[in-house]
């Protein structure tokens, strides 16, 4: 038996029926429509070029790291066991007074393109460490040890660091120009 509803009751019943239909539609739609999730962007991996050589109580490590055009760095370290005949370092005092060690960067064809002077970082009884380190952020020098000249063909000091690439060679030299140690740059992960 059908009972007539008043206008407001009929309207309420119609809204309830529509609401139930929309809930059922939303449930089916969400179950069948794929949800678009944002794809995570891969983090930029820095380009690292490394040269390392060990010989006669001396360890030379030069690392060139480029994150982006806005962040760039070079780190060079020379660790020497004392006493060391090859570098004429008999004592820690000899190491503290040594200011003539430099790194010369050469392309694979042998042409020199850059150099870094090394500073004494520490000199202890049995070991000395010499370094050169430059970090540029947004084109501005933030940290500096030693002095690097990225382009020895000019007299102008550029605001950048030596652009060592895989296959290039770094050579440790003294004030006389004697080549003491060398290492070749390789690309690392």
Coordinates of N, CA and C in Angstrom, one line a residue:
X1 N 0.8 -1.2 0.0 CA 0.0 0.0 0.0 C 0.9 1.2 0.0
X2 N 0.6 2.1 -0.8 CA 1.3 3.3 -1.0 C 0.8 4.5 -0.2
X3 N 1.6 5.1 0.6 CA 1.2 6.2 1.4 C 1.8 7.5 0.8
X4 N 1.0 8.5 0.5 CA 1.5 9.7 -0.1 C 2.3 10.5 1.0
X5 N 3.5 11.0 0.6 CA 4.3 11.8 1.5 C 4.1 13.2 1.2
X6 N 4.3 14.0 2.3 CA 4.2 15.4 2.1 C 5.4 15.9 1.3
X7 N 5.4 17.1 0.8 CA 6.4 17.7 0.0 C 7.8 17.6 0.6
X8 N 8.0 18.0 1.8 CA 9.3 18.0 2.4 C 9.8 16.5 2.7
X9 N 8.8 15.6 3.0 CA 9.2 14.3 3.3 C 9.6 13.6 2.0
X10 N 8.9 13.9 0.9 CA 9.3 13.4 -0.4 C 10.6 13.9 -0.9
X11 N 10.9 15.2 -0.7 CA 12.2 15.7 -1.0 C 13.3 15.1 -0.2
X12 N 13.1 14.9 1.0 CA 14.1 14.2 1.9 C 14.4 12.8 1.5
X13 N 13.3 12.1 1.1 CA 13.5 10.7 0.6 C 14.3 10.7 -0.7
X14 N 14.0 11.6 -1.6 CA 14.7 11.7 -2.9 C 16.2 12.0 -2.7
X15 N 16.5 12.9 -1.8 CA 17.9 13.3 -1.5 C 18.6 12.1 -0.9
X16 N 18.0 11.4 0.0 CA 18.6 10.2 0.6 C 18.9 9.2 -0.4
X17 N 18.0 8.9 -1.4 CA 18.2 8.0 -2.4 C 19.4 8.4 -3.3
X18 N 19.4 9.7 -3.7 CA 20.5 10.2 -4.6 C 21.8 10.1 -3.8
X19 N 21.8 10.5 -2.5 CA 23.1 10.4 -1.8 C 23.6 9.0 -1.7
X20 N 22.8 8.0 -1.5 CA 23.2 6.6 -1.5 C 23.7 6.2 -2.8
X21 N 23.1 6.7 -3.9 CA 23.6 6.3 -5.3 C 25.0 6.9 -5.5
X22 N 25.2 8.2 -5.1 CA 26.5 8.8 -5.3 C 27.6 8.1 -4.5
X23 N 27.3 7.7 -3.3 CA 28.3 7.0 -2.5 C 28.7 5.7 -3.1
X24 N 27.7 5.0 -3.7 CA 28.0 3.7 -4.4 C 28.8 4.0 -5.6
X25 N 28.5 5.1 -6.4 CA 29.2 5.5 -7.6 C 30.7 5.8 -7.2
X26 N 30.8 6.6 -6.2 CA 32.2 7.0 -5.8 C 33.0 5.8 -5.4
X27 N 32.4 4.9 -4.7 CA 33.2 3.7 -4.3 C 33.6 2.9 -5.5
X28 N 32.7 2.7 -6.5 CA 33.1 2.0 -7.7 C 34.2 2.8 -8.5
X29 N 34.0 4.1 -8.6 CA 34.9 4.9 -9.4 C 36.3 4.9 -8.8
X30 N 36.4 5.0 -7.4 CA 37.7 5.0 -6.8 C 38.4 3.7 -6.9
X31 N 37.6 2.6 -6.9 CA 38.2 1.3 -7.0 C 38.7 1.0 -8.4
X32 N 38.1 1.6 -9.4 CA 38.5 1.3 -10.8 C 39.4 2.4 -11.5
X33 N 39.4 3.6 -10.9 CA 40.2 4.7 -11.5 C 41.6 4.7 -10.8
X34 N 42.7 4.6 -11.6 CA 44.0 4.6 -11.0 C 44.3 6.0 -10.4
X35 N 44.9 6.0 -9.2 CA 45.2 7.2 -8.6 C 46.6 7.7 -9.1
X36 N 46.7 8.9 -9.5 CA 48.0 9.4 -10.1 C 48.8 9.9 -8.9
X37 N 50.0 9.1 -8.7 CA 50.9 9.5 -7.7 C 52.1 10.2 -8.3
X38 N 52.6 11.2 -7.7 CA 53.8 11.9 -8.3 C 55.0 11.0 -8.3
X39 N 55.7 11.0 -9.4 CA 56.9 10.2 -9.6 C 58.0 10.9 -8.9
X40 N 58.7 10.3 -8.0 CA 59.8 11.0 -7.3 C 60.9 11.3 -8.3
X41 N 61.4 12.5 -8.2 CA 62.5 12.9 -9.0 C 63.8 12.3 -8.5
X42 N 64.6 11.7 -9.4 CA 65.9 11.2 -8.9 C 66.8 12.3 -8.4
X43 N 67.5 12.0 -7.3 CA 68.5 13.0 -6.8 C 69.7 13.0 -7.7
X44 N 70.1 14.2 -8.0 CA 71.3 14.3 -8.9 C 72.5 13.8 -8.2
X45 N 73.2 12.9 -8.8 CA 74.4 12.3 -8.2 C 75.6 13.2 -8.6
X46 N 76.5 13.5 -7.7 CA 77.6 14.3 -8.1 C 78.5 13.6 -9.0
X47 N 79.2 14.3 -9.9 CA 80.2 13.7 -10.8 C 81.5 13.8 -10.0
X48 N 82.1 12.7 -9.7 CA 83.3 12.6 -8.9 C 84.4 12.0 -9.8
X49 N 85.5 12.8 -9.9 CA 86.7 12.3 -10.6 C 87.8 12.3 -9.6
X50 N 88.5 11.1 -9.5 CA 89.4 10.9 -8.4 C 90.8 10.4 -9.0
X51 N 91.8 10.9 -8.4 CA 93.2 10.5 -8.7 C 93.9 10.1 -7.3
X52 N 94.4 8.9 -7.3 CA 95.0 8.5 -6.0 C 96.3 7.6 -6.3
X53 N 97.3 7.9 -5.5 CA 98.6 7.1 -5.7 C 99.3 7.0 -4.4
X54 N 99.8 5.8 -4.1 CA 100.6 5.5 -2.9 C 102.0 5.1 -3.4
X55 N 103.0 5.7 -2.8 CA 104.4 5.3 -3.1 C 105.4 5.8 -2.1
X56 N 106.2 4.9 -1.6 CA 107.3 5.3 -0.7 C 106.9 6.1 0.5
X57 N 105.8 5.7 1.2 CA 105.3 6.4 2.4 C 104.6 7.7 2.1
X58 N 104.2 7.9 0.8 CA 103.5 9.1 0.4 C 102.1 8.6 -0.2
X59 N 101.1 9.3 0.2 CA 99.7 9.0 -0.4 C 99.2 10.4 -0.9
X60 N 99.0 10.4 -2.2 CA 98.4 11.6 -2.9 C 97.0 11.2 -3.3
X61 N 96.0 12.1 -2.9 CA 94.6 11.9 -3.3 C 94.1 13.3 -3.7
X62 N 93.5 13.3 -4.9 CA 92.9 14.5 -5.5 C 91.5 14.1 -5.9
X63 N 90.5 14.8 -5.4 CA 89.1 14.5 -5.7 C 88.4 15.8 -6.2
X64 N 87.9 15.7 -7.4 CA 87.1 16.8 -8.0 C 85.6 16.3 -8.0
X65 N 84.8 17.1 -7.3 CA 83.4 16.8 -7.2 C 82.5 17.9 -7.7
X66 N 81.7 17.6 -8.7 CA 80.8 18.6 -9.3 C 79.3 18.1 -9.0
X67 N 78.6 18.9 -8.2 CA 77.2 18.6 -7.9 C 76.3 19.2 -9.0
X68 N 76.6 20.4 -9.3 CA 75.9 21.2 -10.3 C 76.7 22.4 -10.7
X69 N 76.1 23.3 -11.5 CA 76.8 24.5 -11.8 C 76.9 25.4 -10.6
X70 N 76.1 25.1 -9.6 CA 76.0 26.0 -8.4 C 76.9 25.5 -7.3
X71 N 77.4 24.2 -7.4 CA 78.2 23.7 -6.3 C 79.3 22.9 -6.9
X72 N 80.6 23.2 -6.6 CA 81.7 22.6 -7.2 C 82.9 22.6 -6.2
X73 N 83.7 21.5 -6.2 CA 84.8 21.5 -5.2 C 85.9 20.6 -5.7
X74 N 87.1 21.0 -5.2 CA 88.3 20.1 -5.4 C 89.0 20.0 -4.0
X75 N 89.4 18.8 -3.8 CA 90.1 18.5 -2.5 C 91.4 17.7 -2.9
X76 N 92.5 18.2 -2.4 CA 93.8 17.5 -2.6 C 94.5 17.3 -1.3
X77 N 95.0 16.1 -1.1 CA 95.7 15.9 0.2 C 96.9 15.0 -0.1
X78 N 98.0 15.4 0.5 CA 99.3 14.6 0.4 C 99.7 14.2 1.8
X79 N 99.6 12.9 2.1 CA 100.0 12.4 3.4 C 101.4 11.8 3.3
X80 N 102.3 12.2 4.2 CA 103.7 11.8 4.1 C 104.1 11.2 5.5
X81 N 104.7 10.0 5.4 CA 105.3 9.4 6.6 C 106.6 10.1 6.9
X82 N 106.9 10.4 8.1 CA 108.2 11.1 8.4 C 109.0 10.1 9.2
X83 N 110.3 10.0 8.9 CA 111.1 10.7 7.9 C 110.8 10.1 6.5
X84 N 111.0 11.0 5.5 CA 110.8 10.6 4.1 C 111.9 11.2 3.2
X85 N 112.7 10.3 2.7 CA 113.8 10.8 1.9 C 113.4 11.3 0.5
X86 N 112.3 10.8 -0.1 CA 111.9 11.2 -1.4 C 111.5 12.7 -1.4
X87 N 110.9 13.2 -0.3 CA 110.5 14.6 -0.2 C 111.4 15.4 0.7
X88 N 112.5 14.8 1.1 CA 113.5 15.5 2.0 C 112.9 16.0 3.3
X89 N 112.1 15.2 3.9 CA 111.4 15.5 5.2 C 111.9 14.6 6.3
X90 N 112.9 15.1 7.0 CA 113.5 14.3 8.1 C 112.7 14.4 9.4
X91 N 112.1 15.6 9.6 CA 111.4 15.9 10.9 C 110.1 16.6 10.6
X92 N 109.3 16.7 11.6 CA 108.0 17.5 11.5 C 108.3 19.0 11.2
X93 N 109.4 19.5 11.8 CA 109.8 20.9 11.5 C 110.1 21.1 10.0
X94 N 110.7 20.1 9.4 CA 111.0 20.2 7.9 C 109.6 20.3 7.2
X95 N 108.7 19.5 7.6 CA 107.3 19.6 6.9 C 106.7 20.9 7.2
X96 N 106.7 21.5 8.4 CA 106.1 22.8 8.7 C 106.7 23.9 7.8
X97 N 108.0 23.7 7.5 CA 108.7 24.8 6.7 C 108.7 24.5 5.2
X98 N 108.0 23.5 4.8 CA 107.9 23.1 3.4 C 106.7 23.8 2.7
X99 N 107.0 24.8 1.8 CA 106.0 25.5 1.2 C 106.1 25.6 -0.4
X100 N 106.8 24.6 -0.9 CA 107.1 24.6 -2.3 C 106.4 23.4 -3.1
X101 N 105.5 22.7 -2.4 CA 104.9 21.5 -3.1 C 103.7 22.0 -3.8
X102 N 103.6 21.6 -5.1 CA 102.4 22.0 -5.9 C 102.0 20.8 -6.8
X103 N 100.7 20.9 -7.2 CA 100.1 19.9 -8.0 C 99.9 20.5 -9.4
X104 N 100.4 19.8 -10.4 CA 100.2 20.3 -11.8 C 99.2 19.3 -12.5
X105 N 98.2 19.9 -13.1 CA 97.2 19.1 -13.8 C 97.5 19.1 -15.3
X106 N 97.5 17.9 -15.9 CA 97.8 17.8 -17.3 C 96.7 17.0 -18.0
X107 N 96.3 17.4 -19.2 CA 95.4 16.6 -20.0 C 96.1 15.3 -20.4
X108 N 95.3 14.4 -20.9 CA 95.9 13.1 -21.3 C 97.0 13.2 -22.4
X109 N 96.9 14.4 -23.2 CA 98.0 14.6 -24.2 C 99.2 15.2 -23.6
X110 N 99.3 15.4 -22.3 CA 100.5 15.9 -21.6 C 100.5 17.4 -21.5
X111 N 99.5 18.2 -22.0 CA 99.5 19.6 -21.9 C 99.0 20.1 -20.5
X112 N 99.9 20.8 -19.8 CA 99.5 21.4 -18.5 C 98.4 22.4 -18.6
X113 N 97.4 22.4 -17.7 CA 96.3 23.3 -17.8 C 96.0 24.0 -16.4
X114 N 96.4 23.5 -15.3 CA 96.1 24.0 -14.0 C 97.1 23.6 -13.0
X115 N 97.1 24.3 -11.8 CA 97.9 23.9 -10.7 C 97.4 24.3 -9.4
X116 N 97.8 23.6 -8.3 CA 97.4 24.0 -7.0 C 98.6 23.9 -6.1
X117 N 98.8 25.0 -5.3 CA 99.9 25.0 -4.3 C 99.3 24.4 -3.0
X118 N 100.1 23.5 -2.4 CA 99.7 22.8 -1.2 C 100.1 23.6 0.1
X119 N 99.2 23.7 1.1 CA 99.5 24.2 2.4 C 99.7 23.1 3.4
X120 N 100.5 23.4 4.4 CA 100.7 22.4 5.5 C 99.5 22.4 6.3
X121 N 98.8 21.3 6.5 CA 97.7 21.2 7.4 C 98.1 20.8 8.8
X122 N 98.9 19.8 8.8 CA 99.4 19.3 10.1 C 100.8 18.7 9.9
X123 N 101.6 18.8 10.9 CA 102.9 18.2 10.9 C 103.2 17.6 12.3
X124 N 103.1 16.3 12.4 CA 103.4 15.6 13.6 C 104.7 14.8 13.5
X125 N 105.0 14.2 14.6 CA 106.3 13.5 14.7 C 106.5 12.5 13.6
X126 N 105.4 11.7 13.3 CA 105.6 10.6 12.3 C 104.8 10.8 11.0
X127 N 104.1 11.9 10.9 CA 103.3 12.1 9.7 C 103.0 13.6 9.4
X128 N 103.0 14.0 8.2 CA 102.7 15.4 7.8 C 101.6 15.3 6.7
X129 N 100.7 16.3 6.7 CA 99.6 16.3 5.7 C 99.6 17.7 5.1
X130 N 99.6 17.7 3.8 CA 99.6 19.0 3.0 C 98.2 18.9 2.2
X131 N 97.6 20.1 2.1 CA 96.3 20.1 1.4 C 96.1 21.3 0.5
X132 N 95.1 21.1 -0.4 CA 94.5 22.2 -1.2 C 93.1 21.9 -1.3
X133 N 92.2 22.8 -0.9 CA 90.8 22.6 -0.9 C 90.0 23.8 -1.3
X134 N 89.2 23.8 -2.3 CA 88.4 24.9 -2.7 C 86.9 24.4 -2.9
X135 N 86.0 25.1 -2.3 CA 84.6 24.8 -2.5 C 83.9 26.1 -3.0
X136 N 83.2 26.0 -4.1 CA 82.4 27.1 -4.6 C 80.9 26.7 -4.5
X137 N 80.1 27.6 -3.9 CA 78.7 27.5 -3.8 C 78.1 28.7 -4.5
X138 N 77.2 28.5 -5.5 CA 76.6 29.6 -6.2 C 77.7 30.6 -6.8
X139 N 78.8 30.0 -7.2 CA 79.9 30.8 -7.8 C 80.7 31.6 -6.9
X140 N 80.5 31.4 -5.6 CA 81.3 32.2 -4.6 C 82.1 31.2 -3.8
X141 N 83.4 31.6 -3.6 CA 84.3 30.7 -2.9 C 83.9 30.7 -1.4
X142 N 83.7 29.5 -0.8 CA 83.2 29.4 0.5 C 84.4 28.9 1.5
X143 N 85.1 27.9 1.0 CA 86.2 27.3 1.8 C 87.5 27.3 0.9
X144 N 88.6 27.6 1.5 CA 89.8 27.6 0.7 C 91.0 27.3 1.6
X145 N 91.8 26.3 1.1 CA 93.1 26.0 1.7 C 94.0 25.8 0.5
X146 N 95.2 26.3 0.5 CA 96.0 26.3 -0.6 C 95.5 27.2 -1.7
X147 N 96.2 27.3 -2.8 CA 95.8 28.2 -3.9 C 95.7 27.4 -5.2
X148 N 94.6 27.4 -5.9 CA 94.4 26.7 -7.2 C 94.3 27.8 -8.3
X149 N 95.0 27.5 -9.4 CA 94.9 28.3 -10.6 C 94.3 27.4 -11.6
X150 N 93.0 27.6 -12.0 CA 92.4 26.7 -12.9 C 92.8 26.8 -14.4
X151 N 93.6 27.9 -14.7 CA 94.0 28.1 -16.1 C 95.3 28.8 -16.1
X152 N 96.4 28.0 -16.2 CA 97.8 28.6 -16.1 C 98.2 29.3 -17.4
X153 N 97.3 29.3 -18.4 CA 97.7 30.0 -19.6 C 97.4 31.5 -19.5
X154 N 96.7 31.9 -18.5 CA 96.3 33.3 -18.3 C 96.8 33.8 -16.9
X155 N 97.0 35.1 -16.8 CA 97.4 35.7 -15.5 C 96.2 36.1 -14.7
X156 N 95.0 36.0 -15.2 CA 93.8 36.4 -14.5 C 93.4 35.3 -13.6
X157 N 93.0 35.6 -12.3 CA 92.5 34.6 -11.4 C 91.0 34.4 -11.6
X158 N 90.6 33.2 -12.1 CA 89.3 32.9 -12.4 C 88.5 32.4 -11.2
X159 N 87.2 32.6 -11.1 CA 86.4 32.1 -10.0 C 85.9 30.7 -10.3
X160 N 86.8 29.8 -10.4 CA 86.4 28.4 -10.6 C 87.6 27.5 -10.1
X161 N 87.4 26.2 -10.3 CA 88.5 25.3 -9.9 C 89.0 24.5 -11.1
X162 N 90.1 23.8 -10.9 CA 90.6 23.0 -12.1 C 89.6 21.9 -12.5
X163 N 89.3 21.9 -13.8 CA 88.3 21.0 -14.3 C 88.9 19.7 -14.7
X164 N 89.3 18.9 -13.7 CA 90.0 17.6 -14.0 C 88.9 16.6 -14.4
X165 N 89.3 15.9 -15.5 CA 88.4 14.9 -16.1 C 89.0 13.6 -16.1
X166 N 88.3 12.5 -16.3 CA 88.9 11.2 -16.4 C 89.9 11.1 -17.5
X167 N 91.1 10.6 -17.2 CA 92.2 10.5 -18.2 C 93.2 11.6 -17.9
X168 N 92.8 12.7 -17.3 CA 93.8 13.7 -16.9 C 94.8 13.2 -15.8
X169 N 95.9 13.8 -15.7 CA 96.9 13.4 -14.8 C 97.2 14.5 -13.8
X170 N 97.5 14.2 -12.5 CA 98.0 15.2 -11.6 C 99.4 14.8 -11.2
X171 N 100.3 15.8 -11.1 CA 101.7 15.5 -10.8 C 102.1 16.3 -9.6
X172 N 102.7 15.7 -8.6 CA 103.3 16.4 -7.5 C 104.7 16.8 -7.9
X173 N 104.9 18.2 -7.7 CA 106.2 18.7 -8.0 C 106.7 19.6 -6.9
X174 N 108.0 19.8 -6.9 CA 108.6 20.8 -5.9 C 109.1 22.0 -6.6
X175 N 109.7 22.9 -5.9 CA 110.1 24.2 -6.5 C 111.1 24.1 -7.6
X176 N 111.9 23.0 -7.7 CA 112.8 22.8 -8.7 C 112.2 22.3 -10.0
X177 N 110.9 21.9 -9.9 CA 110.2 21.3 -11.0 C 110.3 19.8 -11.1
X178 N 111.0 19.2 -10.1 CA 111.1 17.8 -10.1 C 109.7 17.1 -9.9
X179 N 109.5 16.1 -10.7 CA 108.2 15.4 -10.6 C 108.4 14.3 -9.6
X180 N 107.6 14.3 -8.5 CA 107.8 13.4 -7.4 C 106.8 12.3 -7.4
X181 N 105.6 12.5 -7.9 CA 104.6 11.5 -7.8 C 103.5 11.9 -8.8
X182 N 102.8 10.9 -9.4 CA 101.7 11.2 -10.4 C 100.6 10.2 -10.2
X183 N 99.4 10.7 -10.6 CA 98.2 9.8 -10.5 C 97.3 10.3 -11.6
X184 N 96.5 9.3 -12.1 CA 95.6 9.5 -13.2 C 94.1 9.6 -12.7
X185 N 93.4 10.6 -13.2 CA 92.0 10.7 -12.7 C 91.1 9.7 -13.4
X186 N 90.2 9.1 -12.6 CA 89.2 8.2 -13.1 C 87.8 8.6 -12.6
X187 N 86.8 8.3 -13.3 CA 85.4 8.7 -12.9 C 85.0 7.6 -11.9
X188 N 84.4 8.1 -10.8 CA 83.8 7.2 -9.8 C 82.3 7.4 -9.7
X189 N 81.7 6.5 -8.9 CA 80.2 6.7 -8.7 C 80.0 7.7 -7.6

